[in-house]
Structure formats: structure tokens, C-alpha cells
Amino acid sequence: MPKDAPQLGCADSPILKERGQHEVFCGLTSIVWLHRKMQDAFFLVVGSRTCAHLLQSAAGVMIFAEPRFATAILEETDLAGMADAHEELDRNVSQLLSRRPDIKRLFLVGSCPSEVIKIDLSTVAEKLTEKYSPNVNVINFSGSGIETTFTQGEDACLEAVIRSLPSSEKTQLAVLGALPDIVQDQMMRLLEQLGLENVFVLPQVKFDDDVSIGANTHFICVQPFLGASYEEMVRRGAQPICANFPFGADGTTRWLWAIAERFDVSKAKFDKVVAAPKLRAEQAIAAVASDLRGKSVFFFPDSQLEIPLARFLAAECGMELTEVGSPFIHKSLVYADLADLPATTQISEGQDVDKQLDRVFDYNPDLTVCGLGLANPLESKGLSTKWAIELVFSPIHFYEQAADLASLFARPLKRADLLKVST
Amino acid sequence: MKLSVWTYEGPPHVGAIRVATGMEKVHLVLHAPQGDTYADLLFTMIERRNHRPPVTYTTFQARDLGSDTASLFKSACHDAYNRFKPDLLLVGASCTAELIQDDPGGLAEALDLPIPVVALELPSYQRKENFGADETFFQIVKKLTTPQPRTENISCNLIGPTALGFRHRDDVEELEKVIQNLGIEVNVVAPMGSEPSDIVNLGAAHFNVLMYPETGESACRYLEKSLEQPFTKTVPIGVGALSDFIAEIETITGLTNLQNKVASRLPWYSASVDSTYLTGKRVFIFGDGSHVISAARIAKDEIGFEVVGLGCFNREMARPVRAFGKTLGCEALITEDYLEVEGAISELAPELILGTQMERHIGKRLGIPCAVISAPVHVQDFPARYSPQMGPEGANVIFDTWVHPLVMGLEEHLLTMFREDFEFSDANGPSHHAAHQPTSVQKENRSEEPVPKENSSNVIWMTDAEKELRKIPFFVRGKAKRNTERYAVDHGVIEISIDTLYEAKAHYAR
Ligand code: SF4
Ligand code: SF4
């Protein structure tokens, strides 16, 4: 570590907790990537026209590719009688399943309207599971904006999936979190090279994949937003492995090492496995990071990826952190990354967007990471921005993506230099 | 409940945001959960606005449910007023807040703010985006307008443009030019571009130009009744409609000889021999009611297409669209379900689709060229360049936009004559339009791939007939195939031969 490195350790510094207007997506948005990952699943949102409109706005052009999600839009008559709502849902589901016989898992996704009028989707799910078993398993979770923020939708979904899994005493490793296929394959190769057997990923790609959990299941999260799933695993007796999240060369190494330690892999073997990809990642990052070194960055809350990503930008790319905002902070999950942040970093949880905007103008950072509702307005005021949703949709984990991750942040800065006409 | 993947319109509060975002010095406080802030990105991304929409969302959470949400709403109003100092506050509820019954109007009233407050009723479970915009603007007008002395010179207001409107920005500019050319002053343009003090001033105009019935009709009717301002009924999209529109203005104002003051290139372009090949091309039209009616008229009377189907997604316009459809001998399709639209299009197999972003994708899937005439639209239909739909320049833009995706005259003939030429295969689509190759047709066209033999009515294509069918240019092949099969079924033919193909062709000859 260089001598002039800032003093590290944010784990115990005070967190600024704010309550005001939140400028974030609701959990329904997670469906946009979850449905691609779970190939035999259909996501049926029980909600309003707003929910349907949100999904099509967030899914963009994907909406035209026969997606495996839809909204059962509540109408006037559904608000009046609950019994009718259940019947209506029954009718919609049978229509859907007869049109899509390939569906093995049906997720009934709760929304704000369905939660507020208290449609009991979990009971409906149980009844429907009885009705359609063994062909279709019906599971309920909520992606409502009153309960979940953006990536928490994946957490709620995964929590419900875990709850439905059978028990077993097998010694095994579960990796929690949906990843792009190519990244998942890289991860599995590394774990295999470390000599691990019985590794599986949740959510599982196919319902038929044979997975179970119990006291000899060790698990690790690949995403920081899986707090509820983490707790559900613990409740099922599984044993957590906690580490930095696998962003960058160092993050990936520490994440892998935590697993290796748990499974008694020798240091020598570990070093042998990671040496080449680690070096590759370090060199690739170095090429990109020269554009980032010494630049300041500000994170608006969005996906809960903010703390691990801030760690990566500060520790591996030499950026300076101003404020790092996160919609929620599950300390047990992000402890390691939090502890590695420079002590001067302002950590904030929750949001009052107008006050936070005042702060971003005070800091006047070189780069601001924020949502699409804020990005162009901030650009027009002279701030360079990186829109945050891309960080959820792009392959950014593990060694081979480390430089791509750094480029996502470097590109807006480079672009600002390139453009010779002012707005 | 209604199962839905794609919706042509958002919920009504999005319509309210469109009005607020179009205006200045107006702020909207919306009682809504956190996820509903997604609507902001429609404005900052699709329309590329450089400001946040002037909307404060209360973003209540589950733990606030109960009495807390009401105080949350009040403090949000208070903070919004103090921070943004608007001249007018709008308050309303999104679908979820409608269910918790906090009464935004009453709560805001109780705050006793020193500015007018308009409470919006936005019935989310019955109505949609266009209603939300129309209603919001109507309520603003109702609250603020007062009788004013008329301007000395003849003047009018332009009513209906909003944020996120299809080509509203340039339609306003174009129509202002047209109106000023006629020697008439533009008093106020609203809602887009206006502030509350301008709304107070609406009454000074002699009449109103209703640009977009979907978003401005209620306000125009109200102004007609309360301030005796007549309003124009024709939307000036297309050369004929523009002339009718000017005739209306002559009647309203008593001015004469206004007609020859505007000119478009469309009539000459359309008359020139290069355009002869456009004659009778079969076109299907879908979108919002008023753009569909305008487009159908241009298609038929100004370009010489045959309108084979039309429809709209907004029920508010069902009546006029049906009536207009009748004059063309088409039964209008009024639906919000894009699958129905897709069904109608594949049944009719038109040569060109005029529609929304959704129809663009349907066209892509079916290998049919398409041009966009109506919202909802994607980012590329908020172009940097000047591209109105209204007025003389609008007609020029429309001519270019619609003709562009079609195979051009000479090329059409060459494709038919030399379809065996491997470098000049019709599978490549229009040579000037490589980006929008009809991919599905391409596949169907590769010679190893047979035309699908099976179809719903179980007639069988014999190999020769199938080969012959593939010689027919791709843009009419779908139609030919369908007609032949229908002919075969109607005449009890089970195996389609080359003869059947040509008998059907003769039968359906137009
Ligand atoms: S038409 Fe082209 S630009 Fe528009 S959404 Fe489809 S792919 Fe994107
Ligand atoms: S915040 Fe609630 S009402 Fe809004 S889209 Fe999300 S689930 Fe639907």
C-alpha cells in the first residue's frame, strides 16, 4: 500500500440517514433481468397501469422480444370485491399457462396497489401451486415501491425461491445472485480450479435443477443487495461466507480467498489458480485507471452496489470519494467493503433528493453516479455523470470484467474531454 | 383484470406530468410511492430535457401507511413551495395513493399557501395518460382564466402542446409561422411554453387553435363557453387539412383571401411522375385518433395510397375515427391491445404501415416497411432537426418520411425483373435503407427454405406453385399467399398449383 494512502475504515463512521423524496426505481424493475436469467419462469405482476408502464419504460426495446413478464392490470371492479380479484387472477393465470406451456415457475409479483388493497397473493400462489402441480410451481413475492427499491426486487424474489427449496445435509457451496451467463461461467471455472465440488447458483436457471439447502450448505453472495436472502439462508441453517464483493482484481481475489479458506484450500494452490487472471486484471485496470486517478466521484443511491463499487474505484483506480449513497445498507453484507473505504467518505442511506442535489453541487465532483432521471439535468449543469442502471445490466464482476468496469466510469470523463462544442 | 405487456398510454398522472413539465413556474406534488419516479426519465431521456420535471413525489413507504401519509403529503407540499416558489401548485395522486384516500386537494388547501392550488382528480383505474393531460390543463384553465379585453389586432391561442408530445416542439414553431403569415397574432401557446400568468391572459385572444384534441379539447370547450372564444376543429396536418383549417379561420375572423399565403412542396412531389408507383399502395394506419385521421386523409387524397385499415388506441377518439373509416370503406379498429393490431396487420398484409413505435416493431417482425405518425414514440422520434407534422413544412416532412421506407419505383421494377440476380436479390430490401431490412422475409426467401406448406386451413402448396410464389416481389408476396389460400379454401381446392395461384390473382385483381 502506498505511504500516502488515506486512512481506511468506514465501518463504524456515522451514516447520514435521510428520509425525503426518493428518486429510485421500485423492485418490479428487477423482473427485467430476472426473467432472462430464469428461463422457465414467468413474472406476472398484479398491479396497475403505472406498473405496466414502468416495466415497459425500464425494459426499453426488450419489451418487443416476447418477454416472459406481464401485468395483470387491476380495474375498477377488482378494487371492490376481493373474492372476485382472486377469481380474476385464477382466470388470468389459466389463460397465461395455456398460452405458455413451457412455463415451470410462475411468480406472482405484488405491487403497491395489490399490497395496499391487501390481495393475499401468497394464498393465491399456494392454491395455484396445488392446482397446477407438478407442472408449474407458483411463488409469490413483492416488488412494490412501498417495500422494495430497485435491486431489492431480486432479493425478494430470491428469498421466496429459497423458502421453497427442499432441505438436505449435503456439504456444498451456494452462490447467491443472478449474473450474466458469461460471468457466471468464469466464476464456476475458478471455483472448479480451486477444487470445489457441489457448487450451485441461486436463483437456479431451471426449476428442475436439483438444489437444496441445510446446515452443511455454505453460501456467499455475489451481489450486495441480497440482505433478505442472506437472512433466509441463515434461518435455514446455512453458513454465510462474508468478504469483499468481487469487483476489480483485489475484490475478486478476496472474495475467492474467503471461499478457499472456508473449504481448506491451501494458499499455494489458491495462488496458483488466481495468479494469471489476477495479473491480467491488474494490468488491464492500470491501463484504464490513469484516466480516473485523482478524480472525485459522488454516488446517488440506486442499487446498493454503491459501497463495493466505491471501494473498487478508490482502492484500485485511485479515485477520491465524496459521498457514497445507498438506498439500504446491510452491514453484515457490505462490512468488508465499508471497512475499506477512506475514513473521510460521507456514507448516506436513504434519500432526500433535493438536499442531496444541493450537496452534489457543493462537492462539484468530477463524476456523479446517478439514475436516468437525474443524469441529463446534471450534465446540463456541467457535471459529468455515469448512469447507474448500466452497472446492473452490464457484466462487471470478477477478473475478466475488471477493466470494463473501470471503463464504464472512465468513458463519460473521456467524452467530456473529446467534445469541442459547448452546450 | 386485464393482462398486458405493452400499453399505448401511461396512467393519467403521467398526463399531468406532461402538462406541468411543458409549463414554467408550475410545480406538481404527486402523492405516490418511490418507484413512480420512473416517469422522470421519460422526459430526461426520451425527450432529452435538461431539467428535472417540476414534480415532487411524496414517495411514501409501507411503514408510513396509516395516518402518516397525510402529514407526509403536507410537508412535501410545504417543502416544494419553499424550494421552488412556483406561481401555481398542482396536487394529485397516482394509482396507489388513490387507494389510500388522503385527499391531496383538501390537504393542500389546509396549508393556506399564497398561490393558487389546483387539485387534480385522476381516476387511475378507469382513465389514461391523454385524459390526464386534457383534464389537468382544463383544471388549470378553469382556475386561472378571467375575462379580458380582446387584443386590438386579431389574435389566437395555440392550445394543446405538452411535454413528451409527438413533434409538438416543431408543430408550434411551424403553426406560429403559418398564423403570423395570415396576419394574425399569437397570443399564448399553452400548456407548453406558458406560465400561469399567460393562462390568466388566454381570454385576450379572439379565438383558439386546437392543435391536439387529445390534450386540449376540454380547455377549448370551456373557453368557448365561458369566454365565447370559438376554436378550430381541423388539425392542420396535410395540405387539404391545412386549407380547411385556414377556411375555418376565415369564417371565424371574417378575414378573406388567406388561402394562397401558404405553400407546400407535397402536391408537386406527389404529382411528379416519379411518384406514380405510389398509386394504390396498400397502407394500414394506427395511432392516436387525430393523427390517424390526418394521416388517412393525406394517404388517400394527397399521395394516392389505398387505405386498407385504420384504427386508434384512445377510446376518446373512437367516434370520429369510426366515422372517418366509413368514408374509406374500412371498419376502424379501436383497441389498446397490440396483439389485435398485429393480427389485423398480418391479415391485411399492407405494403406500408403508418403507426406508433409498436407498429414499427410489428412491421419489423412481419417485414413490412413502416413510418411513425403518432405517440408513443422512442427517442429517435424526438429528433434534433426541424421536423413538424403541421403546416406546409409538416407536409414536406410527411411526404419524405412515408415514401422513404418504400422501395423506389425503378428499383421495384428491377427487383421483379431480375430477382434471380444474386447481387440484386429482393431479400436485401430497399437499397437505400439497409438499416431496416425485413429480416423475416429474408429468411423466408432463401431458396433452401421452402415457403411454409402448412397453414390453418390445410391447403397444400405444390412445389411448382411454391417456386412461382417466391418469384413475386416480397412486398406483395404475403398478400398473394394469403389471397391464394383463401381462394383455394373458398373453391374447395386442396392442392395449390401454379394455375390456382394465377386464378386467385385474377380473382382478386384490383
Ligand atoms: S426501432 Fe431501432 S432504435 Fe427504435 S427501439 Fe427498435 S431497435 Fe431501438
Ligand atoms: S412503485 Fe408501486 S405502483 Fe409504482 S410501478 Fe412500482 S409497484 Fe407499481
CSV table of N, CA, C and O and ligand atoms in Angstrom, one decimal, chain A residues 61 64, chain B residues 357 360-361 364 378 380 436, ligand 1:
chain,number,residue,atom,x,y,z
A,61,VAL,N,-36.3,-1.6,-25.4
A,61,VAL,CA,-36.6,-2.4,-26.6
A,61,VAL,C,-36.9,-3.9,-26.2
A,61,VAL,O,-37.5,-4.6,-27.0
A,64,PHE,N,-40.3,-5.8,-26.8
A,64,PHE,CA,-40.7,-6.3,-28.1
A,64,PHE,C,-40.3,-7.7,-28.4
A,64,PHE,O,-40.6,-8.2,-29.4
B,357,GLN,N,-44.5,3.5,-32.3
B,357,GLN,CA,-43.3,2.7,-32.0
B,357,GLN,C,-43.6,1.2,-32.1
B,357,GLN,O,-42.9,0.4,-32.6
B,360,ARG,N,-44.0,0.0,-35.6
B,360,ARG,CA,-42.7,-0.1,-36.2
B,360,ARG,C,-42.1,-1.5,-35.9
B,360,ARG,O,-41.6,-2.1,-36.8
B,361,HIS,N,-42.3,-2.0,-34.7
B,361,HIS,CA,-41.8,-3.3,-34.4
B,361,HIS,C,-42.6,-4.4,-35.0
B,361,HIS,O,-42.1,-5.4,-35.4
B,364,LYS,N,-41.4,-4.6,-38.4
B,364,LYS,CA,-40.1,-5.2,-38.5
B,364,LYS,C,-40.3,-6.7,-38.5
B,364,LYS,O,-39.7,-7.5,-39.2
B,378,HIS,N,-40.2,6.5,-29.5
B,378,HIS,CA,-39.0,6.3,-28.9
B,378,HIS,C,-38.1,7.5,-29.0
B,378,HIS,O,-38.5,8.5,-29.7
B,380,GLN,N,-35.7,8.3,-30.9
B,380,GLN,CA,-35.3,8.8,-32.2
B,380,GLN,C,-36.4,9.6,-32.9
B,380,GLN,O,-36.2,10.3,-33.9
B,436,HIS,N,-33.0,-1.1,-42.2
B,436,HIS,CA,-34.3,-1.7,-41.8
B,436,HIS,C,-34.7,-2.8,-42.7
B,436,HIS,O,-35.8,-2.9,-43.2
C,1,SF4,S1,-36.7,0.8,-33.8
C,1,SF4,FE1,-34.4,0.7,-33.5
C,1,SF4,S2,-34.0,2.4,-32.3
C,1,SF4,FE2,-36.1,2.1,-32.0
C,1,SF4,S3,-36.3,0.8,-30.3
C,1,SF4,FE3,-36.3,-0.5,-32.0
C,1,SF4,S4,-34.1,-1.0,-32.2
C,1,SF4,FE4,-34.2,0.7,-30.9
